[in-house]
Tab-separated table of C-alpha atoms in Angstrom:
chain	number	residue	atom	x	y	z
A	175	MET	CA	-0.210	0.109	0.243
A	176	ARG	CA	1.432	3.422	-1.033
A	177	GLU	CA	1.099	6.239	1.752
A	178	THR	CA	-1.115	9.069	0.731
A	179	LYS	CA	0.837	12.305	0.290
A	180	SER	CA	-0.617	15.591	-0.051
A	181	ALA	CA	0.763	18.974	-2.452
A	182	LEU	CA	-0.272	22.750	-2.062
A	183	LEU	CA	0.869	24.747	-4.863
A	184	VAL	CA	0.558	28.559	-4.195
A	185	GLY	CA	1.098	31.525	-6.430
A	186	VAL	CA	-0.658	34.708	-7.776
A	187	GLY	CA	-2.331	34.768	-10.867
A	188	GLY	CA	-0.980	34.358	-13.990
A	189	GLN	CA	1.985	32.149	-12.478
A	190	GLY	CA	1.294	28.993	-14.000
A	191	ALA	CA	0.245	27.636	-10.225
A	192	ILE	CA	-2.866	25.866	-12.095
A	193	LEU	CA	-0.502	24.661	-14.894
A	194	THR	CA	2.079	22.912	-13.035
A	195	ALA	CA	-0.799	20.846	-10.604
A	196	LYS	CA	-1.994	19.763	-13.926
A	197	VAL	CA	0.875	18.590	-14.503
A	198	LEU	CA	1.752	17.346	-11.622
A	199	VAL	CA	-2.374	14.884	-11.819
A	200	ASN	CA	-1.757	13.904	-15.108
A	201	GLY	CA	1.767	11.916	-14.057
A	202	LEU	CA	0.332	10.602	-10.719
A	203	MET	CA	-2.577	9.304	-12.679
A	204	LYS	CA	-0.479	7.912	-15.093
A	205	ALA	CA	1.503	6.301	-12.565
A	206	GLY	CA	-1.927	4.250	-11.127
A	207	TYR	CA	-2.395	6.748	-7.947
A	208	ASP	CA	-5.818	8.232	-6.972
A	209	VAL	CA	-5.128	11.588	-7.246
A	210	LYS	CA	-8.066	14.770	-6.296
A	211	MET	CA	-7.057	18.022	-7.264
A	212	SER	CA	-9.035	21.294	-6.029
A	213	GLU	CA	-8.370	24.440	-7.297
A	214	VAL	CA	-9.312	28.130	-5.790
A	215	HIS	CA	-8.354	31.277	-7.936
A	216	GLY	CA	-9.632	33.541	-6.159
A	217	MET	CA	-9.102	37.110	-7.339
A	218	SER	CA	-6.629	35.464	-9.532
A	219	GLN	CA	-7.461	37.425	-12.599
A	220	ARG	CA	-6.516	40.423	-10.523
A	221	GLY	CA	-2.742	39.122	-9.236
A	222	GLY	CA	-4.816	37.867	-6.339
A	223	SER	CA	-3.761	34.571	-4.667
A	224	VAL	CA	-4.240	31.277	-6.129
A	225	SER	CA	-3.995	27.440	-4.838
A	226	THR	CA	-4.124	24.445	-5.652
A	227	GLN	CA	-4.564	21.507	-3.746
A	228	VAL	CA	-3.185	18.230	-4.786
A	229	HIS	CA	-4.197	14.475	-2.922
A	230	TRP	CA	-3.014	11.165	-3.951
A	231	GLY	CA	-2.585	7.422	-2.609
A	232	ASP	CA	-3.811	3.829	-3.248
A	233	LYS	CA	-7.858	5.391	-2.292
A	234	VAL	CA	-7.882	9.177	-1.556
A	235	TRP	CA	-11.409	10.334	-0.271
A	236	SER	CA	-10.843	14.413	-0.607
A	237	PRO	CA	-8.837	16.829	-2.500
A	238	VAL	CA	-8.886	18.958	1.097
A	239	ILE	CA	-5.701	19.281	2.968
A	240	GLY	CA	-6.008	20.697	6.495
A	241	LYS	CA	-3.715	23.183	8.389
A	242	GLY	CA	-1.061	20.883	9.645
A	243	ALA	CA	-1.473	18.151	6.366
A	244	ALA	CA	0.487	19.261	3.757
A	245	ASP	CA	3.526	17.295	2.786
A	246	ILE	CA	4.763	20.021	0.591
A	247	ILE	CA	4.153	23.652	-0.253
A	248	VAL	CA	5.233	24.827	-3.781
A	249	ALA	CA	5.093	28.468	-3.273
A	250	PHE	CA	5.798	30.321	-6.871
A	251	GLU	CA	6.096	33.728	-4.698
A	252	LYS	CA	7.550	34.419	-1.334
A	253	MET	CA	4.880	35.929	0.548
A	254	GLU	CA	2.113	33.098	-0.355
A	255	ALA	CA	4.763	30.767	1.061
A	256	VAL	CA	3.776	32.473	4.944
A	257	ARG	CA	0.375	32.937	3.763
A	258	TYR	CA	-0.096	29.228	3.375
A	259	ALA	CA	2.655	28.194	5.507
A	260	ASP	CA	0.166	26.550	8.402
A	261	PHE	CA	-0.985	23.824	6.145
A	262	LEU	CA	2.287	22.448	5.939
A	263	LYS	CA	3.125	19.109	8.170
A	264	PRO	CA	5.992	19.459	10.752
A	265	ASP	CA	8.669	17.459	9.146
A	266	GLY	CA	6.986	19.202	5.872
A	267	VAL	CA	8.637	20.640	3.073
A	268	ALA	CA	8.913	23.890	1.292
A	269	VAL	CA	9.618	24.512	-1.913
A	270	ILE	CA	10.027	28.454	-2.230
A	271	ASN	CA	10.407	30.565	-5.036
A	272	ASP	CA	12.378	33.917	-4.091
A	273	TYR	CA	10.326	35.712	-6.093
A	274	GLU	CA	8.197	39.056	-4.944
A	275	MET	CA	5.103	39.814	-6.549
A	276	ALA	CA	3.216	42.505	-5.693
A	277	SER	CA	-0.219	41.781	-5.127
A	278	SER	CA	-2.623	44.728	-6.038
A	279	SER	CA	-2.930	45.755	-2.941
A	280	ILE	CA	1.280	46.704	-2.577
A	281	ALA	CA	0.664	48.118	-6.047
A	282	ALA	CA	-1.648	50.468	-5.107
A	283	GLY	CA	0.372	51.954	-2.026
A	284	LEU	CA	-2.204	50.492	0.496
A	285	CYS	CA	0.462	48.506	2.117
A	286	GLU	CA	4.060	47.607	1.945
A	287	TYR	CA	5.923	43.777	0.782
A	288	PRO	CA	6.410	42.417	4.190
A	289	GLU	CA	10.054	42.031	5.189
A	290	GLY	CA	12.045	38.594	5.905
A	291	CYS	CA	9.301	36.058	4.565
A	292	LEU	CA	11.964	33.322	3.287
A	293	GLU	CA	13.857	33.618	7.008
A	294	ALA	CA	10.718	33.537	8.852
A	295	MET	CA	9.763	29.959	6.790
A	296	GLN	CA	12.971	28.761	7.232
A	297	LYS	CA	12.921	29.554	10.947
A	298	HIS	CA	9.746	27.138	11.377
A	299	TYR	CA	10.164	24.684	8.514
A	300	ARG	CA	12.565	22.586	6.095
A	301	CYS	CA	12.681	25.209	3.154
A	302	LEU	CA	14.362	24.582	-0.660
A	303	VAL	CA	14.714	28.067	-1.835
A	304	LEU	CA	15.734	28.958	-5.358
A	305	ASN	CA	15.441	31.669	-7.789
A	306	ALA	CA	13.461	30.298	-10.441
A	307	GLU	CA	12.556	33.491	-12.583
A	308	LYS	CA	16.600	33.950	-12.914
A	309	ILE	CA	16.618	30.229	-13.986
A	310	ALA	CA	13.656	30.369	-16.500
A	311	GLU	CA	14.994	33.782	-17.721
A	312	GLU	CA	18.545	32.461	-18.361
A	313	LEU	CA	16.339	29.594	-20.769
A	314	GLY	CA	15.415	32.191	-22.605
A	315	ASN	CA	11.599	32.897	-20.897
A	316	ALA	CA	10.351	33.795	-17.244
A	317	LYS	CA	7.228	32.329	-17.865
A	318	CYS	CA	8.747	28.491	-17.702
A	319	MET	CA	9.660	29.125	-13.543
A	320	ASN	CA	6.649	27.066	-12.824
A	321	ILE	CA	7.966	24.033	-14.108
A	322	VAL	CA	11.079	25.153	-12.478
A	323	LEU	CA	9.820	25.050	-9.325
A	324	PHE	CA	8.282	21.658	-10.310
A	325	GLY	CA	11.344	20.031	-10.791
A	326	GLY	CA	12.960	20.813	-7.559
A	327	MET	CA	9.081	19.565	-5.519
A	328	VAL	CA	9.225	16.602	-7.719
A	329	LYS	CA	13.170	16.032	-6.597
A	330	ALA	CA	12.052	17.067	-3.034
A	331	LEU	CA	9.562	14.576	-2.846
A	332	HIS	CA	12.183	12.011	-4.505
A	333	MET	CA	9.348	10.918	-7.165
A	334	ASP	CA	11.428	9.428	-9.458
A	335	ASP	CA	9.474	6.780	-10.419
A	336	ILE	CA	7.752	8.260	-12.929
A	337	ASP	CA	8.542	9.796	-16.218
A	338	TRP	CA	7.887	13.635	-15.766
A	339	GLU	CA	9.298	14.439	-18.919
A	340	ALA	CA	6.641	12.379	-20.973
A	341	VAL	CA	4.233	14.179	-18.945
A	342	ILE	CA	5.253	17.758	-19.217
A	343	ALA	CA	5.560	16.519	-23.368
A	344	GLU	CA	1.730	15.688	-22.991
A	345	THR	CA	0.468	18.851	-21.025
A	346	VAL	CA	2.171	21.541	-22.192
A	347	PRO	CA	1.698	23.681	-25.401
A	348	ALA	CA	3.316	21.668	-28.158
A	349	LYS	CA	5.336	25.225	-28.847
A	350	PHE	CA	7.101	25.484	-25.344
A	351	LYS	CA	7.462	21.776	-24.716
A	352	GLU	CA	11.279	21.520	-25.135
A	353	LEU	CA	11.672	25.088	-23.425
A	354	ASN	CA	9.580	23.444	-19.986
A	355	LEU	CA	12.044	19.973	-20.063
A	356	GLN	CA	14.621	22.623	-20.178
A	357	ALA	CA	12.646	24.131	-17.220
A	358	TYR	CA	12.382	21.075	-15.214
A	359	ARG	CA	15.907	19.403	-15.458
A	360	ALA	CA	16.941	23.168	-14.327
A	361	GLY	CA	14.169	22.977	-11.005
A	362	TYR	CA	15.711	19.352	-10.641
A	363	ALA	CA	19.351	19.875	-10.464
A	364	ALA	CA	18.742	23.136	-8.631
A	365	VAL	CA	16.957	21.560	-5.616
């Protein structure tokens, strides 16, 4: 019997969290897992928070991850890591993109971006921090930073038994296939 696992992917609208979750779900289903996924868009089209919960195992009844129950949080933006930190298990891991994206209230000057997000996470949780935007830009397109983070997640969870490159190739648009394969490899190597 395979252990039930859960992942929480969090970010800001437009960062690719939902596409990344679909890559994860497709691969897990191909590997024979029962998988449930739930996504919350919120004000995602206006730069708001996006979260996607993925739960998998031999038999899973719900996609909902309670507080303190996620095996991994993948944060596409570092403030989002802090926002969702209480969902992480005490022995879980956070893969965090060292990237700031101003929310609409910050952009409007109503508040300031909080200092010390990474330090706060590292004080309380096991964190793997990478600059996925920089890695993606070096590959030629910052928009593939979501798949860079996915590569880091796969390595952090030791999920090497799935052919993720084939899953990525089937899931992403064909014109971006090679870029996303490079992004996956770079993210995997960066963790």
